[in-house]
PDB file of C-alpha atoms and ligand atoms in Angstrom:
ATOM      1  CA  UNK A   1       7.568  -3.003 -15.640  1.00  0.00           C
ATOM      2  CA  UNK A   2      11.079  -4.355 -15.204  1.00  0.00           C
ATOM      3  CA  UNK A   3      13.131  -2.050 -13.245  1.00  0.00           C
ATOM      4  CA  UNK A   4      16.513  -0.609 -14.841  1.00  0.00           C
ATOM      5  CA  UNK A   5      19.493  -2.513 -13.699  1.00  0.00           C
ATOM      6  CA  UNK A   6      22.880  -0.575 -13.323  1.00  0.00           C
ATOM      7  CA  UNK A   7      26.056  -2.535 -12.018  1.00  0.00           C
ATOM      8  CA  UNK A   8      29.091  -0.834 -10.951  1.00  0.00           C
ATOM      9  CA  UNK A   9      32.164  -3.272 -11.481  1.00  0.00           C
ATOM     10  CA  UNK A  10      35.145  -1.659  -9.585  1.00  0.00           C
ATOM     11  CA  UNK A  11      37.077  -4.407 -10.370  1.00  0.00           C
ATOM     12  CA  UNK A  12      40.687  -4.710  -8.544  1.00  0.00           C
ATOM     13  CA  UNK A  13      40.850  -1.041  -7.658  1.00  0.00           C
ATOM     14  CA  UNK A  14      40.336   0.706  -4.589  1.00  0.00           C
ATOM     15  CA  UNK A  15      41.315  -0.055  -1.218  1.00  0.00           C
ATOM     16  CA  UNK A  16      38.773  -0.149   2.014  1.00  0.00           C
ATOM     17  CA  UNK A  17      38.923   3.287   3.038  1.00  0.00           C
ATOM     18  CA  UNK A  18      39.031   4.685  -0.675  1.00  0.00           C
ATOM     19  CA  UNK A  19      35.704   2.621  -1.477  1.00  0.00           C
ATOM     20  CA  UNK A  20      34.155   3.831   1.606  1.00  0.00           C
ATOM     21  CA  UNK A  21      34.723   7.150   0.358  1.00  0.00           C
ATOM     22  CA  UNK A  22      33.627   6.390  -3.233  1.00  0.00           C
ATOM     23  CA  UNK A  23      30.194   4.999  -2.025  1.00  0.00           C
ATOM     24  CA  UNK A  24      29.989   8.005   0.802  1.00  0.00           C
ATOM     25  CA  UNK A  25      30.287   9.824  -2.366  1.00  0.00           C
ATOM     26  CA  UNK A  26      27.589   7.983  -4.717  1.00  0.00           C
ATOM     27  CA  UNK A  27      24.772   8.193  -2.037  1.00  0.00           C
ATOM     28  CA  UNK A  28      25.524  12.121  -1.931  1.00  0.00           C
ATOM     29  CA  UNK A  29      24.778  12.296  -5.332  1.00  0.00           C
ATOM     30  CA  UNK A  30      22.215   9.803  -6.369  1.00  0.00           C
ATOM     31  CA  UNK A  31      18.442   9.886  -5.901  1.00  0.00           C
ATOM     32  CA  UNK A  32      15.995   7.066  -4.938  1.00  0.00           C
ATOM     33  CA  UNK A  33      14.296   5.566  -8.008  1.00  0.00           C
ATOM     34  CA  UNK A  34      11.639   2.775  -7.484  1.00  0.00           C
ATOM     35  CA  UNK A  35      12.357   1.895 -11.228  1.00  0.00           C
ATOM     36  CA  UNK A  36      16.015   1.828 -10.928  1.00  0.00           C
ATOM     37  CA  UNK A  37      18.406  -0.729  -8.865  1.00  0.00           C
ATOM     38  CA  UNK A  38      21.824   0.262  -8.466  1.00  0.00           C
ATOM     39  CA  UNK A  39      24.378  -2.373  -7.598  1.00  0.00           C
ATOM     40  CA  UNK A  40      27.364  -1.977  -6.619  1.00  0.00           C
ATOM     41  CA  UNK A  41      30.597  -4.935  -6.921  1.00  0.00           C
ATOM     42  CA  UNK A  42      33.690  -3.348  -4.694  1.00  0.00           C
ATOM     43  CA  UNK A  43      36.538  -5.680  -4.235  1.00  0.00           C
ATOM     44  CA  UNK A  44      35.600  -8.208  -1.773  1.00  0.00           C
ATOM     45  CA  UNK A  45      37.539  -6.945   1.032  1.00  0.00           C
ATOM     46  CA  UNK A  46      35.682  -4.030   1.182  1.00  0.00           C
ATOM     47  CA  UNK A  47      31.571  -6.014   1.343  1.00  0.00           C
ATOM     48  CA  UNK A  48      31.365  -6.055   4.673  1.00  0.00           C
ATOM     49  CA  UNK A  49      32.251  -2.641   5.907  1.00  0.00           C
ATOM     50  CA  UNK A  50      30.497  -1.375   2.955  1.00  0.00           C
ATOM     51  CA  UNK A  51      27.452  -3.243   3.625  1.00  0.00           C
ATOM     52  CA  UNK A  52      26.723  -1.611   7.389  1.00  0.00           C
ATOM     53  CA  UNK A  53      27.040   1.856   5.449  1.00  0.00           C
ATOM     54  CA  UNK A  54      25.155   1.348   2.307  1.00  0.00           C
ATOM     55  CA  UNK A  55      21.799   3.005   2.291  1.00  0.00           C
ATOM     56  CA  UNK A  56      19.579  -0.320   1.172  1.00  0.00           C
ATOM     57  CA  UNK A  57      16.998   2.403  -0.755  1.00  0.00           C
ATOM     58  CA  UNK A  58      19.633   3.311  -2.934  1.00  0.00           C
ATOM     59  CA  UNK A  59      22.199   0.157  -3.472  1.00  0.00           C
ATOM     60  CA  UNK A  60      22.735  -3.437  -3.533  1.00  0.00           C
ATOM     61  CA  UNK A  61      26.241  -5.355  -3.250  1.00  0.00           C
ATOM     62  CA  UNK A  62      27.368  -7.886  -5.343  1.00  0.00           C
ATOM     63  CA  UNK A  63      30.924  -9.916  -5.326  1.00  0.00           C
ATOM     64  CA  UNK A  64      32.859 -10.169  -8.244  1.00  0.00           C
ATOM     65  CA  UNK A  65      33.661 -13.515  -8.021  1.00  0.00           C
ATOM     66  CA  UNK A  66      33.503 -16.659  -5.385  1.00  0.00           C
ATOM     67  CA  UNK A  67      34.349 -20.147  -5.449  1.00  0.00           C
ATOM     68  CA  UNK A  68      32.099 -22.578  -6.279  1.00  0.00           C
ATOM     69  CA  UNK A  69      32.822 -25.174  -3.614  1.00  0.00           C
ATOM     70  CA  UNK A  70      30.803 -24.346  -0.350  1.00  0.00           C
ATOM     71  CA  UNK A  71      33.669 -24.910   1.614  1.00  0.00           C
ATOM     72  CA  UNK A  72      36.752 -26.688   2.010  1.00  0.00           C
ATOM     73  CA  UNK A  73      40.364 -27.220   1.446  1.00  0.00           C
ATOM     74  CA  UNK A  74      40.560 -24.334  -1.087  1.00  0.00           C
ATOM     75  CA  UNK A  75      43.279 -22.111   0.096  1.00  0.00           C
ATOM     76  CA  UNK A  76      42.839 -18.683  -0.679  1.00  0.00           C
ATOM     77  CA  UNK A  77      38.936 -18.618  -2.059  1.00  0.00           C
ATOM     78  CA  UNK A  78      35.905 -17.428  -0.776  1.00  0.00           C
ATOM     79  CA  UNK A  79      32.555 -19.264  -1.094  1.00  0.00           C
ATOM     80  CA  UNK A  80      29.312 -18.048  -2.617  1.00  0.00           C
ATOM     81  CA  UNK A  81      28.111 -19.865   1.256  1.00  0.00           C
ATOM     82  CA  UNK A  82      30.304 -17.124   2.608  1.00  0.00           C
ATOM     83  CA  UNK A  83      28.680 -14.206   0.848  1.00  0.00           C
ATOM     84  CA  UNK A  84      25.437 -15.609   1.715  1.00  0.00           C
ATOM     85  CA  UNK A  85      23.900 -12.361   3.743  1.00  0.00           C
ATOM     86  CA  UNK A  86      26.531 -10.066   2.159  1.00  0.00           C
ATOM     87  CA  UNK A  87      25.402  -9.659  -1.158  1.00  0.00           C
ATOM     88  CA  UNK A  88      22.082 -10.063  -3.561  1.00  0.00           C
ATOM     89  CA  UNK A  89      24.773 -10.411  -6.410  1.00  0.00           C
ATOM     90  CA  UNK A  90      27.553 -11.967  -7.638  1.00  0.00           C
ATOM     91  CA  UNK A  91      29.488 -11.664 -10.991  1.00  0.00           C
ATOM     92  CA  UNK A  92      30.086 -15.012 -12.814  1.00  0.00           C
ATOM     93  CA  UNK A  93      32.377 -15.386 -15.666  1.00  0.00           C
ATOM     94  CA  UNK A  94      33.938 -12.083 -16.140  1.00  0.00           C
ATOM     95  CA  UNK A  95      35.943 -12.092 -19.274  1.00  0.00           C
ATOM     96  CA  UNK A  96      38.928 -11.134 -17.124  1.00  0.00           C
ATOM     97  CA  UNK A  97      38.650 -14.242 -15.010  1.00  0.00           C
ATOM     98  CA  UNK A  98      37.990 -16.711 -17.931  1.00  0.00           C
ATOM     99  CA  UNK A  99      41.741 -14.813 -19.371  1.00  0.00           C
ATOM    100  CA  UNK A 100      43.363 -14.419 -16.438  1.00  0.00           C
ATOM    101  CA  UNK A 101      42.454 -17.138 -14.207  1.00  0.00           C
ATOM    102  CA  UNK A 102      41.722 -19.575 -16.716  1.00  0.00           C
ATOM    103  CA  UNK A 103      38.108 -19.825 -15.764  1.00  0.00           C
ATOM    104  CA  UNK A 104      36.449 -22.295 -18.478  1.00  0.00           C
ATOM    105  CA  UNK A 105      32.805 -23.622 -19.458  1.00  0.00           C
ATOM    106  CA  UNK A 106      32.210 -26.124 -16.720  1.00  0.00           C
ATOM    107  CA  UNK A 107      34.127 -24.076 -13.546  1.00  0.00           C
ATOM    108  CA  UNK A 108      31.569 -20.677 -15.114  1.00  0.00           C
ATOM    109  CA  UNK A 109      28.922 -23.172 -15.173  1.00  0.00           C
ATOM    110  CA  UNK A 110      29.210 -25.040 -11.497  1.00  0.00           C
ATOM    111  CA  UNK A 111      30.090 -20.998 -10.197  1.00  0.00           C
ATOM    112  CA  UNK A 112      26.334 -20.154 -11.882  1.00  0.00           C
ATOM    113  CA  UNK A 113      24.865 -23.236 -10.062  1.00  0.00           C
ATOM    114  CA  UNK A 114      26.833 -22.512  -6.625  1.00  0.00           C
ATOM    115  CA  UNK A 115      25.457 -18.543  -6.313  1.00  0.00           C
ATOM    116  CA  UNK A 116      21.802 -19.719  -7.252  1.00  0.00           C
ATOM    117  CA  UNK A 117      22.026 -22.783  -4.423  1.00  0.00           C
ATOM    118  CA  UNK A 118      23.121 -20.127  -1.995  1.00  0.00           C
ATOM    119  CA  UNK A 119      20.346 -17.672  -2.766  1.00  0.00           C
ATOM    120  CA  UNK A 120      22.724 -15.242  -4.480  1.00  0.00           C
ATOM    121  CA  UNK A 121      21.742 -14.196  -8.300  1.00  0.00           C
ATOM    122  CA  UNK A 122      24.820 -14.967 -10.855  1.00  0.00           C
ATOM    123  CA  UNK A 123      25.524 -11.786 -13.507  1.00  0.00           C
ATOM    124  CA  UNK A 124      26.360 -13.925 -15.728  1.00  0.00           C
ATOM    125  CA  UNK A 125      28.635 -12.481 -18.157  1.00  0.00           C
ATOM    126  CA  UNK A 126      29.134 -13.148 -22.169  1.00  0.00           C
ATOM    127  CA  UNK A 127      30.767 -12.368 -25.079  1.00  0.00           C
ATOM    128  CA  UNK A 128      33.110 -12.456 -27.465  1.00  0.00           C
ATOM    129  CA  UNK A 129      36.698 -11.261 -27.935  1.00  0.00           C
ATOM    130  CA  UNK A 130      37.488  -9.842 -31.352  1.00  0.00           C
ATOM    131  CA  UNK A 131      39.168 -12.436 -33.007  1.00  0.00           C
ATOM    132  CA  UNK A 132      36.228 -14.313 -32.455  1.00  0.00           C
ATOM    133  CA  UNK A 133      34.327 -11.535 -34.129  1.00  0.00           C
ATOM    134  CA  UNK A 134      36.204 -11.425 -37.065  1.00  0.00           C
ATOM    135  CA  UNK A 135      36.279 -15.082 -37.998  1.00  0.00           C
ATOM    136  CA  UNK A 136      32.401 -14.718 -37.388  1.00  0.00           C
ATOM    137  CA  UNK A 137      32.386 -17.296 -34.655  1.00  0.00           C
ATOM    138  CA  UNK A 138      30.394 -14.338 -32.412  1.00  0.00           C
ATOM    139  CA  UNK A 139      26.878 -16.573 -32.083  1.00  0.00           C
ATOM    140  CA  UNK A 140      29.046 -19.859 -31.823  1.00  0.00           C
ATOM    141  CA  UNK A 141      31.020 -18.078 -28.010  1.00  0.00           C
ATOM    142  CA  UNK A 142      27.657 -16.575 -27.247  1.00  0.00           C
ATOM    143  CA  UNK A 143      26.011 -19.704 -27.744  1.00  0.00           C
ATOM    144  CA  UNK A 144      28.455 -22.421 -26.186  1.00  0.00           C
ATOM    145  CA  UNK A 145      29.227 -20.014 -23.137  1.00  0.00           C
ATOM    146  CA  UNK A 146      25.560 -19.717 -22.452  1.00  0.00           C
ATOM    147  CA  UNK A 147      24.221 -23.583 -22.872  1.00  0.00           C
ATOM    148  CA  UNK A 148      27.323 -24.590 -20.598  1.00  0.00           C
ATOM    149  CA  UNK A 149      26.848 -21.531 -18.079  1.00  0.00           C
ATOM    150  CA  UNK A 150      23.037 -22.372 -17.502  1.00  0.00           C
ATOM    151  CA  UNK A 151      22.776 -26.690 -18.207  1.00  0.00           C
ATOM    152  CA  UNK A 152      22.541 -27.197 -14.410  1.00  0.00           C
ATOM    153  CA  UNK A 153      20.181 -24.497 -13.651  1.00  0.00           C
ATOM    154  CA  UNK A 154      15.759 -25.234 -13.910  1.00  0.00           C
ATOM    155  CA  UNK A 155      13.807 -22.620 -16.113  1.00  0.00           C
ATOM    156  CA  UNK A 156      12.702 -20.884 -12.968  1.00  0.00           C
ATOM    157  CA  UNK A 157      16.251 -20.656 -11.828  1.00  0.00           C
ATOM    158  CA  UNK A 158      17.028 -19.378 -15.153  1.00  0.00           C
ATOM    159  CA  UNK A 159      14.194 -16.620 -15.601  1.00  0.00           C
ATOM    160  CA  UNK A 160      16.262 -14.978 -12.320  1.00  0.00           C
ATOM    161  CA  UNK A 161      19.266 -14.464 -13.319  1.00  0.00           C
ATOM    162  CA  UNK A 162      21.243 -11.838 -15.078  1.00  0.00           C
ATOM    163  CA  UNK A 163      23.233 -12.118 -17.905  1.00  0.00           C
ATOM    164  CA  UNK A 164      25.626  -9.725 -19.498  1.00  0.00           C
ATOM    165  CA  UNK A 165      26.193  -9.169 -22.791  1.00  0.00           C
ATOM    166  CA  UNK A 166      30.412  -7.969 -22.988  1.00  0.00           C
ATOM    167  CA  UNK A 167      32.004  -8.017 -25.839  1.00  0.00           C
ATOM    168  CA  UNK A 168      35.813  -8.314 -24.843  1.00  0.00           C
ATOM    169  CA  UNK A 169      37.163  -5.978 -27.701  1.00  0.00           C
ATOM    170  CA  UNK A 170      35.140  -3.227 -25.890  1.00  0.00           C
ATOM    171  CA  UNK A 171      36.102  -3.316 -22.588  1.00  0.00           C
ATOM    172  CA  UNK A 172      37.945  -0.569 -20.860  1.00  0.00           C
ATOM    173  CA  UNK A 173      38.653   1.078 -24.474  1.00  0.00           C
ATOM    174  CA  UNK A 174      36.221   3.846 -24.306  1.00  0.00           C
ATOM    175  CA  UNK A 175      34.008   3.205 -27.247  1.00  0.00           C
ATOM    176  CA  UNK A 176      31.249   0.840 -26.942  1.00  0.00           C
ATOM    177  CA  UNK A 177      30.458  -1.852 -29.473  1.00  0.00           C
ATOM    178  CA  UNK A 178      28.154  -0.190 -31.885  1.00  0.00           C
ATOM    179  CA  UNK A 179      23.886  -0.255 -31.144  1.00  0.00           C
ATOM    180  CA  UNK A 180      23.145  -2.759 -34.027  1.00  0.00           C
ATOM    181  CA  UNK A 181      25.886  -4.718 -32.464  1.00  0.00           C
ATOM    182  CA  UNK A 182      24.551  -4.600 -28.998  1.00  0.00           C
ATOM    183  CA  UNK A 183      20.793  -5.611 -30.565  1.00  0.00           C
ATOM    184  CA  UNK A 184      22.036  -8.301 -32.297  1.00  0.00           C
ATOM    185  CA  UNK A 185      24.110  -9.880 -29.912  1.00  0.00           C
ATOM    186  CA  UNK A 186      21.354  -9.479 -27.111  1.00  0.00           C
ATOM    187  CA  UNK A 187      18.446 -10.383 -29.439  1.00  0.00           C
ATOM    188  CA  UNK A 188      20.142 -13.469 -29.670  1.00  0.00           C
ATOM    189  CA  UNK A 189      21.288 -13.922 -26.463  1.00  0.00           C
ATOM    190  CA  UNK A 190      17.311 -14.073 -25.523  1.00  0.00           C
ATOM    191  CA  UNK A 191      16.748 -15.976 -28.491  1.00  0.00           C
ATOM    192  CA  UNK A 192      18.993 -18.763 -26.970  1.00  0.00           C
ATOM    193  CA  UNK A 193      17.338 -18.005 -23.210  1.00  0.00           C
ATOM    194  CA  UNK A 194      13.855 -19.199 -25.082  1.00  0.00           C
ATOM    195  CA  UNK A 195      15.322 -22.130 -27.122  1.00  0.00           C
ATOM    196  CA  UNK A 196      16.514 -23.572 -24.670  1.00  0.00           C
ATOM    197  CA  UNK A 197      14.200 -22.918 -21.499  1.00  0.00           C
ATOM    198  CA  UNK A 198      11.395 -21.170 -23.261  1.00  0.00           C
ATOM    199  CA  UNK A 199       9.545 -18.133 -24.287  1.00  0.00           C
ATOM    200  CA  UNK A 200       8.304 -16.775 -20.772  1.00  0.00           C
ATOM    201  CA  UNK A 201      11.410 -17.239 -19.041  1.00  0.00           C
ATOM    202  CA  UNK A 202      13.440 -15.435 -22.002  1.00  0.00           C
ATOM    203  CA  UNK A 203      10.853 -12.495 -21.535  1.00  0.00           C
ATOM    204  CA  UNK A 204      11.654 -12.645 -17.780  1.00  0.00           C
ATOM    205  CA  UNK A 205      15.550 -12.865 -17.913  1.00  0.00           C
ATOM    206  CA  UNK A 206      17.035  -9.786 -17.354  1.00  0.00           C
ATOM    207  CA  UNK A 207      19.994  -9.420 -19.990  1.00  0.00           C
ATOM    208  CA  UNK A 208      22.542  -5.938 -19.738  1.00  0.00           C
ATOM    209  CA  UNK A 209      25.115  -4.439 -21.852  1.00  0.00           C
ATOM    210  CA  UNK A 210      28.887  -3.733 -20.913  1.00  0.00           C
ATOM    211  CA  UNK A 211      31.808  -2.488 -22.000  1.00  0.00           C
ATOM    212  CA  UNK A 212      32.908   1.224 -22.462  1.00  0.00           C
ATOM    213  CA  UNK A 213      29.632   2.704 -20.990  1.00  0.00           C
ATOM    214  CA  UNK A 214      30.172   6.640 -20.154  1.00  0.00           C
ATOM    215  CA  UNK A 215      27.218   8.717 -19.376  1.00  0.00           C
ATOM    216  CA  UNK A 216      26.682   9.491 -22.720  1.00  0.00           C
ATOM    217  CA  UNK A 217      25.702   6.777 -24.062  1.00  0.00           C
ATOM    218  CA  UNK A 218      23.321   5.467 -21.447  1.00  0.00           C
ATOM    219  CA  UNK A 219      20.031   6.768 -23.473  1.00  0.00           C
ATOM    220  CA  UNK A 220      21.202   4.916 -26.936  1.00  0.00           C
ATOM    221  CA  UNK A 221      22.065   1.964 -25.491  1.00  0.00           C
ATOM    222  CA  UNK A 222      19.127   1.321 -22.729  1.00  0.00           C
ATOM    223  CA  UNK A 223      16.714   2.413 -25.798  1.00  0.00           C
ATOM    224  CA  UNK A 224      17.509  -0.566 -27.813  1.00  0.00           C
ATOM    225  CA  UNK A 225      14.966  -3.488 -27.473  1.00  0.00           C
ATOM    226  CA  UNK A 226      15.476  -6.114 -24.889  1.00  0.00           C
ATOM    227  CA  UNK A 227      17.975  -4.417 -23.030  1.00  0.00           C
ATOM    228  CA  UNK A 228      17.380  -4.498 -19.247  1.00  0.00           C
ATOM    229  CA  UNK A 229      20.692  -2.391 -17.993  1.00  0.00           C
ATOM    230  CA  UNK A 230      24.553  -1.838 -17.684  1.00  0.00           C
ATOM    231  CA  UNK A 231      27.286  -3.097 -16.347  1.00  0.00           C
ATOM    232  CA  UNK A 232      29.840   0.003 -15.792  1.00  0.00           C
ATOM    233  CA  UNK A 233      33.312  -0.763 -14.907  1.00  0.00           C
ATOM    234  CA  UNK A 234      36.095   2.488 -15.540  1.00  0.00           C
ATOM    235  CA  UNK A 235      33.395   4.993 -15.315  1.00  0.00           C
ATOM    236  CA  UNK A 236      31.316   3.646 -12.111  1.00  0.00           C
ATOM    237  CA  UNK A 237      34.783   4.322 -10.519  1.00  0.00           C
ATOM    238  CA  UNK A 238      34.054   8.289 -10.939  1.00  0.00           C
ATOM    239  CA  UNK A 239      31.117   9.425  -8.568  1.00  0.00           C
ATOM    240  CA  UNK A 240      30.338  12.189 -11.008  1.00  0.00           C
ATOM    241  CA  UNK A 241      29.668   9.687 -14.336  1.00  0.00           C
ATOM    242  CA  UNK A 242      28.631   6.701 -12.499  1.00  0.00           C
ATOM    243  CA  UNK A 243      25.564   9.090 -10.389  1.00  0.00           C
ATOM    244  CA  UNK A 244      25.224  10.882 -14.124  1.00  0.00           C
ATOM    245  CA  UNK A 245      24.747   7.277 -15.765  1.00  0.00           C
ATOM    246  CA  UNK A 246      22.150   6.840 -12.859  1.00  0.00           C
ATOM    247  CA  UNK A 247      20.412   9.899 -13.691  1.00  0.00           C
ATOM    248  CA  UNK A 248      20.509   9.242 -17.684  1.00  0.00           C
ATOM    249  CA  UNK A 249      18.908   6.078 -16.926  1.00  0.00           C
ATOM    250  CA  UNK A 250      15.942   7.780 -14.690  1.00  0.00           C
ATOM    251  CA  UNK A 251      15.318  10.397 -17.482  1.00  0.00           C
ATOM    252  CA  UNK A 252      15.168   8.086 -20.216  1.00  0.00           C
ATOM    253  CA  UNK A 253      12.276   6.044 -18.334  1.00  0.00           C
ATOM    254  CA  UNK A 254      10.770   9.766 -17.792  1.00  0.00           C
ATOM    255  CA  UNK A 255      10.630  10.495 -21.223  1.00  0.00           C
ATOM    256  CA  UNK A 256       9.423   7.174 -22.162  1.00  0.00           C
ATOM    257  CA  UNK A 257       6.862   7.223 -19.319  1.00  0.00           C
ATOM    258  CA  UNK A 258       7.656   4.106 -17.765  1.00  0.00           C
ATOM    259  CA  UNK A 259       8.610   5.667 -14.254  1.00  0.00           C
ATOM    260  CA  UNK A 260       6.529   4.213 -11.449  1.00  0.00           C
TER     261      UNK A 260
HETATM  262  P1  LIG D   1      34.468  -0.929 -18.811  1.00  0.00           P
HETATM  263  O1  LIG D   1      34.379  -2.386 -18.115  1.00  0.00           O
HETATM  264  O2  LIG D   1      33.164  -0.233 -18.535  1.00  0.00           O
HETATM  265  O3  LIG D   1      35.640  -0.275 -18.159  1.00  0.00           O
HETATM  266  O4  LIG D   1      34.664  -1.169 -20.268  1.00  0.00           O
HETATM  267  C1  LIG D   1      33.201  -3.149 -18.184  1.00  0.00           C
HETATM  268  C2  LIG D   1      33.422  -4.477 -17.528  1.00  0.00           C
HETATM  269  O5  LIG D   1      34.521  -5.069 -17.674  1.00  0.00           O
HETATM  270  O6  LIG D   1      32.521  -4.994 -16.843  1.00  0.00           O
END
């Protein structure tokens, strides 16, 4: 069985002390599930203290970006080299880097290739903004994003890594993209995965959904086919929803009895 995969995205809020709190507050609330893995991206300023007080039976760390070069003249950027021990994750490709920072097909793609050489697994993320969407071009961004993203990597590298599903439109608004949406998309998504690198490693990949997840939709969403998680940002930031999207996840795989 693959386990559940739930990623917290705090994105650029909270500062040391107030993300110390936030996790001191998580591990109050949330339960140990075998068939759940919680991680958890704080800004990067805040990995290292958070990693001597994270309880490792309940949460992983990922960054939320990193530079691809191992090291160098780079002022101001950390390297996936540096985050080495730190973190079992990394976010790659964030639609909010790719607008804001200008992060394009090949830097995404040598970013991909520069957390799997240093033993860190890439969330990759996809999608589509909603112009894109409504000139139809949703398959053409899903499709170019992914075959540049993954062109360095070998199927084995490829059947370990995440990707996310995002559509842009539905980030941060409050109202996820629609379930036949979300199927599609990731249906194809894997589709792609096994065109290009094969039918077992698609099967193995794990793929998640993001954008506007609140508790309450946890149960629709991780009940469509093929999808292996979430990627929470606004609502992971709340102890109470983020441990309630944990525990919506958990009785889901209860009721579907796929709890081990
Ligand atoms: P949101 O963000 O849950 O606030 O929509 C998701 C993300 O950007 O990863």
């Amino acid at each position: 069985m693959r386990k559940t995969l739930l990623v917290a995205n705090w994105k650029m809020n909270l500062n040391v002390s107030q993300a110390s709190l936030l996790l001191h507050r998580l591990q109050e609330r949330t339960r140990i599930h075998r068939s759940i893995e919680v991680v958890l991206a704080p800004t990067m300023l805040a990995l290292q203290p958070l990693s001597l007080q994270i309880d490792r039976r309940k949460f992983r760390l990922a960054a939320q970006n990193a530079y691809y070069k191992d090291e160098g003249a780079f002022t101001g950027e950390v390297s996936f080299s540096m985050l080495r021990d730190l973190v079992h994750y990394s976010l790659v490709g964030h639609s909010e880097r790719r607008a804001h920072f200008h992060e394009d097909l090949p830097m995404v793609r040598d970013k991909v290739q520069a957390a799997v050489r240093n033993g860190i697994v890439p969330i990759l993320c996809v999608g589509e903004t909603h112009q894109e969407r409504k000139e139809g071009f949703t398959k053409r961004v899903l499709h170019d994003q992914l075959t540049t993203a993954l062109a360095n990597l070998t199927a084995r590298e490829v059947a370990e890594i995440v990707i996310a599903y995002e559509p842009v439109w539905a980030i941060g608004v409050g109202d996820p993209a629609k379930p036949a949406q979300i199927q599609e998309a990731i249906s194809y998504v894997r589709y792609q995965v096994a065109h290009l690198y094969g039918e077992k490693v698609a099967r193995e990949v794990r793929i998640l959904y993001g954008a506007s997840v609140e508790p309450e939709f946890v149960a629709g969403i991780l009940s469509l086919d093929g999808v292996d998680g979430l990627l929470v940002g606004g609502a992971s930031l709340n102890p109470y929803k983020f441990a309630d999207i944990i525990e919506a996840a958990h009785r889901l795989q209860v009721s579907i009895g796929d709890e081990s």
